[in-house]
Tab-separated table of C-alpha atoms in Angstrom:
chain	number	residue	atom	x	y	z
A	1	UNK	CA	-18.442	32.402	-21.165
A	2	UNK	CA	-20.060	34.676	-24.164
A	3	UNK	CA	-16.698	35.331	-25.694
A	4	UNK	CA	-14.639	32.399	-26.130
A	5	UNK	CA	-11.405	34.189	-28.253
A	6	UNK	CA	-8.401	33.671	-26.480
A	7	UNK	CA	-9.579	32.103	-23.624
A	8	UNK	CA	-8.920	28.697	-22.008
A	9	UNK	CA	-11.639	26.059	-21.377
A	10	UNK	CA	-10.943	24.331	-17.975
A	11	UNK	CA	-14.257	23.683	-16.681
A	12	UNK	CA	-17.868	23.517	-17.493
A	13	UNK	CA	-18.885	25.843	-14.804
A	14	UNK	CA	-17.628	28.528	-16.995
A	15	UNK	CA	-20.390	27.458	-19.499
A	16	UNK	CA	-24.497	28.094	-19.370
A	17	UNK	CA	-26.876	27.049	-21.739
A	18	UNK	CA	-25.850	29.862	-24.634
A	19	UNK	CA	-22.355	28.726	-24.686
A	20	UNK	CA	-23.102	25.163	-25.060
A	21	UNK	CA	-25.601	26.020	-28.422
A	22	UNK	CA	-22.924	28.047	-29.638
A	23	UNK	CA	-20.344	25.008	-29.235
A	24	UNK	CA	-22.946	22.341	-30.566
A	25	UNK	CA	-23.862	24.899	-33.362
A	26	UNK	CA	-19.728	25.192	-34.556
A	27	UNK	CA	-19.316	21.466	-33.998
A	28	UNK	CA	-22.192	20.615	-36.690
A	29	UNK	CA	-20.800	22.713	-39.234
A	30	UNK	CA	-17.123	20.752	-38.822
A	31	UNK	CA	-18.808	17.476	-40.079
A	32	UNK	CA	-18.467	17.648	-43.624
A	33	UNK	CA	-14.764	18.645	-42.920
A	34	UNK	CA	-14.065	15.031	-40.406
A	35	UNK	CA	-15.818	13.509	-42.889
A	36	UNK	CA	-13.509	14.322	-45.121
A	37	UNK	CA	-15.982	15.683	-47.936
A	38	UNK	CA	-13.746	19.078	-47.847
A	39	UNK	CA	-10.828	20.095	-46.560
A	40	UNK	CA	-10.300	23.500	-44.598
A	41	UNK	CA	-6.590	25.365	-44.142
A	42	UNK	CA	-8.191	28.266	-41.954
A	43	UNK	CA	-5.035	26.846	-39.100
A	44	UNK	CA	-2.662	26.737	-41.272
A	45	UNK	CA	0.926	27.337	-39.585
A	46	UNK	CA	-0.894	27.451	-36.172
A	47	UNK	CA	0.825	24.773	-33.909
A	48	UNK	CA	-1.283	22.933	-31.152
A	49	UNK	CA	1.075	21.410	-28.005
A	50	UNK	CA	-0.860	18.516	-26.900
A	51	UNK	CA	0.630	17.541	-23.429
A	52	UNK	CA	-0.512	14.196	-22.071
A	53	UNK	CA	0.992	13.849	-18.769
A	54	UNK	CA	-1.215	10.622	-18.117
A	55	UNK	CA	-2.124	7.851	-20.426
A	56	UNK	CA	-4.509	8.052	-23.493
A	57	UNK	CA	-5.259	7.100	-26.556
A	58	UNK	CA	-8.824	8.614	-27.680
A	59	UNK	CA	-8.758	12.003	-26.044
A	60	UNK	CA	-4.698	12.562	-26.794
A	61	UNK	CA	-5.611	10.817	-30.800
A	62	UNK	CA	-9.120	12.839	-31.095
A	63	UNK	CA	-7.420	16.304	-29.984
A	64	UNK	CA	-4.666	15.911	-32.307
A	65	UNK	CA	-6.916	15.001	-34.922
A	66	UNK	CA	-9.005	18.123	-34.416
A	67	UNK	CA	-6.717	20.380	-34.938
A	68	UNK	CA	-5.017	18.922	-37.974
A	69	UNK	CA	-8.102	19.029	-39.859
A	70	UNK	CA	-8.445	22.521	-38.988
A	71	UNK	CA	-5.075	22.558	-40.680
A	72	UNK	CA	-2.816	22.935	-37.918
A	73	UNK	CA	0.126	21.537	-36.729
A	74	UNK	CA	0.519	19.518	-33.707
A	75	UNK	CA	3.337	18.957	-31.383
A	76	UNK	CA	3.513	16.541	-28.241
A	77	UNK	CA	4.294	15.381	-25.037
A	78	UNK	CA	3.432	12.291	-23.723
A	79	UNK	CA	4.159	10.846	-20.047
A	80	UNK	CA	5.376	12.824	-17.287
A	81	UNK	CA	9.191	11.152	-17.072
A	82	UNK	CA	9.521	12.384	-20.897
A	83	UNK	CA	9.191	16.122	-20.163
A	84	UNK	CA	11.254	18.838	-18.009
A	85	UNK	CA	8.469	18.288	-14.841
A	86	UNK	CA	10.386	14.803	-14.182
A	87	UNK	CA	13.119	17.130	-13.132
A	88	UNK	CA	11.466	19.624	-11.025
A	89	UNK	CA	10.020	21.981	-13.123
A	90	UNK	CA	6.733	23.908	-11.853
A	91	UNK	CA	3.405	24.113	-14.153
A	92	UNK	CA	4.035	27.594	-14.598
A	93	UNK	CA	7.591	27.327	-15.538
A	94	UNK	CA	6.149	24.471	-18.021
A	95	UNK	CA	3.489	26.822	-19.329
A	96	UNK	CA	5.349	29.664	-19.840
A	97	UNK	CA	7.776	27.840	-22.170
A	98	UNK	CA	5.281	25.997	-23.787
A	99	UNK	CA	3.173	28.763	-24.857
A	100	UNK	CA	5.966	30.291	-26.253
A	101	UNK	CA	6.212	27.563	-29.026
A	102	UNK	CA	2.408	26.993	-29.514
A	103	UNK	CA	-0.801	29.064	-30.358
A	104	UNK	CA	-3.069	26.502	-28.540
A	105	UNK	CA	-2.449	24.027	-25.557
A	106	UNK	CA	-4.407	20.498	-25.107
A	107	UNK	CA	-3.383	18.984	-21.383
A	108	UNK	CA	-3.881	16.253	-19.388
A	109	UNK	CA	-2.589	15.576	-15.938
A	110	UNK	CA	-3.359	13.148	-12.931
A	111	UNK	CA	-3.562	15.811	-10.432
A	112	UNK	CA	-6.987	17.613	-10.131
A	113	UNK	CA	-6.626	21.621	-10.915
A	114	UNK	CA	-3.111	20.986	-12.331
A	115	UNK	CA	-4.263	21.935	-15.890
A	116	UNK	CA	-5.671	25.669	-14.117
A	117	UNK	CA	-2.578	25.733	-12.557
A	118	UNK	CA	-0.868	25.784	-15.607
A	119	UNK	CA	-3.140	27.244	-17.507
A	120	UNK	CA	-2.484	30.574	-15.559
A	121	UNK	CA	1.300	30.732	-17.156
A	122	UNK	CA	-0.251	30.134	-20.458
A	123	UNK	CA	-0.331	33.091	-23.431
A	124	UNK	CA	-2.168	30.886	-25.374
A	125	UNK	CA	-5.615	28.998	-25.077
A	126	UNK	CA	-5.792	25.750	-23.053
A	127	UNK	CA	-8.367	23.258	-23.501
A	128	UNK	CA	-8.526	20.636	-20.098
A	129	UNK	CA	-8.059	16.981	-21.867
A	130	UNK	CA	-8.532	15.831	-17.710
A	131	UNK	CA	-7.300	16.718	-14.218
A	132	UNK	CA	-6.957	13.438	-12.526
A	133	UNK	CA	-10.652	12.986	-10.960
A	134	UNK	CA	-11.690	16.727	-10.719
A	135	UNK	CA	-13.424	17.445	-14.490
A	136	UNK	CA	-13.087	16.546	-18.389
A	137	UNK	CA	-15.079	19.204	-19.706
A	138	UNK	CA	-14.512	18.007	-23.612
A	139	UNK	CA	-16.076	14.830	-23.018
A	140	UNK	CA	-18.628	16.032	-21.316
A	141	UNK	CA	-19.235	18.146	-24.180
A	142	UNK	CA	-18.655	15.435	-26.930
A	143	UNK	CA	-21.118	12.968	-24.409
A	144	UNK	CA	-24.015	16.240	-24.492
A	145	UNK	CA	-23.802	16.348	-28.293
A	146	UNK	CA	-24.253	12.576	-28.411
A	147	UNK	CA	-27.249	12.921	-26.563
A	148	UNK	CA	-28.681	15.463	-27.957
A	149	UNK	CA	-27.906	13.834	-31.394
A	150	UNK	CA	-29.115	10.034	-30.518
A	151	UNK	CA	-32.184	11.562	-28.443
A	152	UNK	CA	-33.034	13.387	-32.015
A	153	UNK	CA	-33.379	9.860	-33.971
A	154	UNK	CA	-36.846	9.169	-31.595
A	155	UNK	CA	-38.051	12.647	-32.062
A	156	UNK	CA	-36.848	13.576	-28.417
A	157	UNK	CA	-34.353	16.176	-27.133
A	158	UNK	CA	-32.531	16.582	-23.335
A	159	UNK	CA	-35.521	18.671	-21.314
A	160	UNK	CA	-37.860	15.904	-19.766
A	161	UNK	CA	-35.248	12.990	-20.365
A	162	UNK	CA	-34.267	10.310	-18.251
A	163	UNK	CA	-30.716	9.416	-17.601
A	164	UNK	CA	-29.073	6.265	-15.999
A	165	UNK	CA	-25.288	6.895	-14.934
A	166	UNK	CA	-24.185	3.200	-14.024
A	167	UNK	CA	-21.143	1.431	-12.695
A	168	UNK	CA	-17.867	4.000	-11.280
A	169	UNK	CA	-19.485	6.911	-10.292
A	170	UNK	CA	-17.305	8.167	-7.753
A	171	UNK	CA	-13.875	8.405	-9.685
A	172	UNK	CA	-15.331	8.863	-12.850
A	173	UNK	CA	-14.648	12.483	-13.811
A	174	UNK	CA	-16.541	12.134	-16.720
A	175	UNK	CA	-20.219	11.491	-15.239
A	176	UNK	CA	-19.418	14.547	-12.712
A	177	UNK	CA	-18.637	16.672	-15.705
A	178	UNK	CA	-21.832	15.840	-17.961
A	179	UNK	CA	-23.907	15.813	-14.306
A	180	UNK	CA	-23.193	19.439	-14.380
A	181	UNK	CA	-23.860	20.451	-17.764
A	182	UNK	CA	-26.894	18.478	-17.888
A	183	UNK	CA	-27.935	20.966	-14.768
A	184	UNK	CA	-28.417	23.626	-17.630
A	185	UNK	CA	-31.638	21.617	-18.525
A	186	UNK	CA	-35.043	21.285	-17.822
A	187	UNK	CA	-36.829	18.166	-15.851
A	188	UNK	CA	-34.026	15.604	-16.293
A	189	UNK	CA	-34.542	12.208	-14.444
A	190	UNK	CA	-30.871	10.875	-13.439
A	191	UNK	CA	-30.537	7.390	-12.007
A	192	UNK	CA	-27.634	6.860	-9.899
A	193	UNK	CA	-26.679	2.991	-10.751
A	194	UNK	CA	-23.430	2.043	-8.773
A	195	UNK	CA	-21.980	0.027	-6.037
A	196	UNK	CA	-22.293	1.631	-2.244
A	197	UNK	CA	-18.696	2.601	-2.658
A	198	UNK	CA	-18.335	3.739	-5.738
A	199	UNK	CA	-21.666	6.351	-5.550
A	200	UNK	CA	-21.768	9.902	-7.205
A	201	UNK	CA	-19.623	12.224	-4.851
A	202	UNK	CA	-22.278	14.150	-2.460
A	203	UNK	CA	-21.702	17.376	-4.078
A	204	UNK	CA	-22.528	16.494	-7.482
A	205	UNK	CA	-25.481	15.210	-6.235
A	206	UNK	CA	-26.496	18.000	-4.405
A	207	UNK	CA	-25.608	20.327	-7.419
A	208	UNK	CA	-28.364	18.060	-10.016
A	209	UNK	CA	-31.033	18.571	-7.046
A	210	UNK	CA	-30.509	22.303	-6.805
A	211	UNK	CA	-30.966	22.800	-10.453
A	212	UNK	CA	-34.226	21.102	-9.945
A	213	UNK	CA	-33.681	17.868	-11.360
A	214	UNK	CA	-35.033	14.190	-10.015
A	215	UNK	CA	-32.343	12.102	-8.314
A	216	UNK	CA	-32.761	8.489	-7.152
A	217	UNK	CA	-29.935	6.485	-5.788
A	218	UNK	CA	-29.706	2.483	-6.843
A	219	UNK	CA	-27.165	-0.393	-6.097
A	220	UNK	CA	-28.285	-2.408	-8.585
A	221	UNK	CA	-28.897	-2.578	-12.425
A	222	UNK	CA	-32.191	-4.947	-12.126
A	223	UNK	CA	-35.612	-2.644	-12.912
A	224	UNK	CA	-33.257	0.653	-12.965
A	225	UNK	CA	-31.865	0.846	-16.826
A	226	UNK	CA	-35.293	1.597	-18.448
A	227	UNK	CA	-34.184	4.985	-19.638
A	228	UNK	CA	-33.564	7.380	-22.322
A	229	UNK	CA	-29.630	7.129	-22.157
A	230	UNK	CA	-27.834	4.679	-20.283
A	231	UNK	CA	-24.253	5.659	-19.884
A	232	UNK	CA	-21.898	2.952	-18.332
A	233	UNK	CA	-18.389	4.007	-16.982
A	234	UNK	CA	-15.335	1.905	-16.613
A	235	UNK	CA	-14.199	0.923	-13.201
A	236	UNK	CA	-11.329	3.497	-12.648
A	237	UNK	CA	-8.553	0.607	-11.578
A	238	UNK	CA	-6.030	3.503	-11.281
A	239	UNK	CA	-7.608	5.788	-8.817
A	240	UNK	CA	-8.367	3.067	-6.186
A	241	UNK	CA	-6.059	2.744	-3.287
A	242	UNK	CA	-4.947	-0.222	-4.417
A	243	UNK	CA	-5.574	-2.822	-7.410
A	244	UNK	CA	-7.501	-5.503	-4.726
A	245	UNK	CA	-9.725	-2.398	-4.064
A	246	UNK	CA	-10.900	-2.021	-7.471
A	247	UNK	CA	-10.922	-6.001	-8.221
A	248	UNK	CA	-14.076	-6.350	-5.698
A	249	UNK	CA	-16.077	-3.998	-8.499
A	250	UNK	CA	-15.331	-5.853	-11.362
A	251	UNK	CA	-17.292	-7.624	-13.677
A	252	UNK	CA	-20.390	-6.458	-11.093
A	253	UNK	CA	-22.046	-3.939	-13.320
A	254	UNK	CA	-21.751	-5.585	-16.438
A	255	UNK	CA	-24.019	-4.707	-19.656
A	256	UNK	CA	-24.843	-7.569	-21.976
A	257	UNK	CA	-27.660	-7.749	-25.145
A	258	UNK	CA	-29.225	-10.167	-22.542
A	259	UNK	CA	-29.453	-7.683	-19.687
A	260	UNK	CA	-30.497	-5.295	-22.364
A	261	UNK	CA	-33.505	-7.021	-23.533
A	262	UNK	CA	-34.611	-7.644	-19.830
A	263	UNK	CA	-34.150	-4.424	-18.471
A	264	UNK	CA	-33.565	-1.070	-20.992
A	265	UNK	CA	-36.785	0.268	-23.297
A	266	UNK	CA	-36.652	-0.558	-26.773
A	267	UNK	CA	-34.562	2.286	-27.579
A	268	UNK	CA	-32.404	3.279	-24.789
A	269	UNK	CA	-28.857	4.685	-26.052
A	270	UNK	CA	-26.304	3.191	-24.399
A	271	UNK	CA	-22.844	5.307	-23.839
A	272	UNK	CA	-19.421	4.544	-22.338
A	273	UNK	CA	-16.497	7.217	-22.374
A	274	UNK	CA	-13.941	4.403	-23.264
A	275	UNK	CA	-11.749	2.581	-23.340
A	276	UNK	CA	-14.795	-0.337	-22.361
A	277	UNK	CA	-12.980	-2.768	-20.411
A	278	UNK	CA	-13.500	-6.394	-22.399
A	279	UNK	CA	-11.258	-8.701	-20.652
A	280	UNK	CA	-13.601	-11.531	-19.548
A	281	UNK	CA	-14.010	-10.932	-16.149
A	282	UNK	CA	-15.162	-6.934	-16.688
A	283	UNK	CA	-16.949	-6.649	-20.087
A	284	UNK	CA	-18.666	-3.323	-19.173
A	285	UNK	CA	-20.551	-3.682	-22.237
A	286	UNK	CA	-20.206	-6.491	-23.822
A	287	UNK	CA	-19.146	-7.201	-27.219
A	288	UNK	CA	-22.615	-8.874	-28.401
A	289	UNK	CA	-23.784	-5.273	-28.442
A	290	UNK	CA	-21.557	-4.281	-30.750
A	291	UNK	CA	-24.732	-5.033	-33.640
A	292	UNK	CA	-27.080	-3.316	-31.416
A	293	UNK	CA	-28.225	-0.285	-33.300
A	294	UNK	CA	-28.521	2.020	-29.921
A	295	UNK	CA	-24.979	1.351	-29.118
A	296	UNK	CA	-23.324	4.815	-29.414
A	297	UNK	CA	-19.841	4.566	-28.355
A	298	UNK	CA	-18.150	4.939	-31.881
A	299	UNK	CA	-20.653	7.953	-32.513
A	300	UNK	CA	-19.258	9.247	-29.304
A	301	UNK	CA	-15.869	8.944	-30.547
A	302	UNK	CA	-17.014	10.540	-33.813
A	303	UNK	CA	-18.645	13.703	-32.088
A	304	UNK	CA	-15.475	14.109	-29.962
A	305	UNK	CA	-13.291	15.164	-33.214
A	306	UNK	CA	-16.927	17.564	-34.015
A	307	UNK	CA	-16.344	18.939	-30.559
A	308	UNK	CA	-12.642	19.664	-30.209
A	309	UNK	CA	-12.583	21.276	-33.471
A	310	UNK	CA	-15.235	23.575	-32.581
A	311	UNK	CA	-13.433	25.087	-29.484
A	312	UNK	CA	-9.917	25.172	-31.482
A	313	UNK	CA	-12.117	27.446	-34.251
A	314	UNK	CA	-14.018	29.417	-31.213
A	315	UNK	CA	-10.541	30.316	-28.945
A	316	UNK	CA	-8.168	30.856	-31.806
A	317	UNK	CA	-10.996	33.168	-33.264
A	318	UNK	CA	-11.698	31.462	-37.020
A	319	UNK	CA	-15.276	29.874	-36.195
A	320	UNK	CA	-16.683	32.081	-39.035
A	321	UNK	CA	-13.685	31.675	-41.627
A	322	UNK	CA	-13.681	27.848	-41.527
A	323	UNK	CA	-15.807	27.804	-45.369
A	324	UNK	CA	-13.700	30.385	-46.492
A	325	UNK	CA	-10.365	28.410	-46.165
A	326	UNK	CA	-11.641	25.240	-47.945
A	327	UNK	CA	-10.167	23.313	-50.591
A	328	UNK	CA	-11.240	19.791	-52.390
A	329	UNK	CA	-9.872	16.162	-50.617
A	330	UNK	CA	-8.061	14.590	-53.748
A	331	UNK	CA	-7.763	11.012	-51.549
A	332	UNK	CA	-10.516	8.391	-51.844
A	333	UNK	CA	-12.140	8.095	-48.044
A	334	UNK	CA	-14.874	6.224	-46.786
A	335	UNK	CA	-15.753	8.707	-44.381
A	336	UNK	CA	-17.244	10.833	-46.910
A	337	UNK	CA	-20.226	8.470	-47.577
A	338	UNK	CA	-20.723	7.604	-43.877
């Protein structure tokens, strides 16, 4: 993808190296703008439908978010009972309508491919906020800027770096996503850290060792989270076959400051797409690493707004009017000195 005007974002495998720069390049000039230091109007009237036929609160929250600091409007749909679908309506059908009402489209749906399905009734852009367990190609984006970003603190950057993926690596669409766009780099180490039955799907696998990148499979954390990033995933209770199914993972790959000291480097950036599951019996990462300086997450969350707002200014065609659209932020905010 060279030109991204008008066009909908469904996948990474539309997107090589060039693409992603030009995304990470946008995103870092939205900052002072989420952090509230100016305000920009350059979406003014434009209305974003944000259509969350599964449950969320970040991605549904951070999309909404981005486009209303763009100055935009947003509109939305949440649940699948709440809109015409419940009653037999095809994605098309949906899409068609929709786009009629909206200049942009954020969607999420449990069934992989749905959002290309609808997507190809759509008039308007529309940005893939999830398709059950196929792909979510924003947080795979959001998660590559973190990287990059946190990798940039110790003088480092993504060529030569070593990777730990740990806990639900076979339903987790998100470490399939980043797996992929981390294929665009150079002499990355990835360390597969997950149950026997819950290992990175075969052809994700086989995709990283193509591109020429260093695989090794691992059941177990012990003498295998000594790397650069260590990104844990959530068990994924709600693609299991049933809820006994996913209670035999949980709790088992479990991140504490204790198994941090014993096993990470010094400086090893730990990630999570959230929500972290912290009931007792799961704490992915536990809450005693919430004072541990290397503990991303909320940068994550933080880069995600960065990210969302950069492909709402790319498709709808404003990247290079954003500064030209600004006005001051009368309202006292603590974001602007963070």
């Amino acid at each position: 993808m060279s030109n991204f005007v008008g066009q909908h974002v469904l996948s990474v495998n539309e997107l090589n190296r060039d693409a992603i720069e030009t995304i990470f390049n946008v995103a870092k000039k939205m900052e002072p703008y989420a952090k509230k230091q100016k305000r920009t109007k350059v979406l003014e009237g434009a209305i974003l439908a944000n259509l969350f036929f599964e449950p969320s609160t970040r991605t549904r929250v951070s999309f909404g978010t981005a486009f209303n600091l763009l100055g935009g409007l947003v509109r939305e749909t949440t649940g699948m009972q709440t809109s015409a679908l419940a009653k037999g309506e095809s994605l098309y059908d949906t899409a068609r309508v929709i786009s009629s009402y909206a200049d942009a489209v954020a969607m999420r749906h449990p069934e992989a491919h749905s959002v290309a399905e609808f997507a190809n009734g759509s008039t308007v852009p529309v940005l893939n906020g999830g398709d059950g367990p196929n792909e979510h190609p924003t947080q795979a984006l959001l998660d590559l800027l973190t990287i990059d970003k946190e990798l940039a603190r110790f003088d480092r950057n993504i060529d030569g770096m070593h990777i730990a993926l740990v806990g639900d690596l076979k339903y987790g669409r998100t470490v399939h996503s980043l797996s992929k766009l981390l294929c665009h780099y150079k002499d990355v180490k990835f360390s597969l850290v997950a149950p026997d039955g819950l290992q990175m799907p075969d052809y994700i696998i086989d995709t990283v060792t193509n591109a020429g990148h260093q695989v090794e499979i691992v059941n177990q954390m012990e003498g295998n989270l000594a790397a650069d990033i260590v990104y844990q995933t959530r068990i994924q209770e709600e693609r299991f076959p049933s809820q006994e199914e996913a209670n035999k993972y949980r709790g088992g790959f479990r991140i504490s400051q204790a198994i941090y000291d014993a096993h990470c480097k010094p400086n090893s950036v730990l990630m999570h797409p959230l929500p972290r599951d912290s009931r007792g019996d799961a704490n992915e990462l536990d809450n005693d690493l919430n004072s541990n300086d290397n503990l991303a997450i909320f940068r994550q969350v933080q880069n995600g707004v960065l990210v969302r707002m950069a492909l709402f200014a790319l498709t709808l065609g404003v990247d290079g009017l954003v500064d030209k659209y600004e006005t001051e932020v009368p309202w006292f905010s603590r974001k602007q000195n963070t």
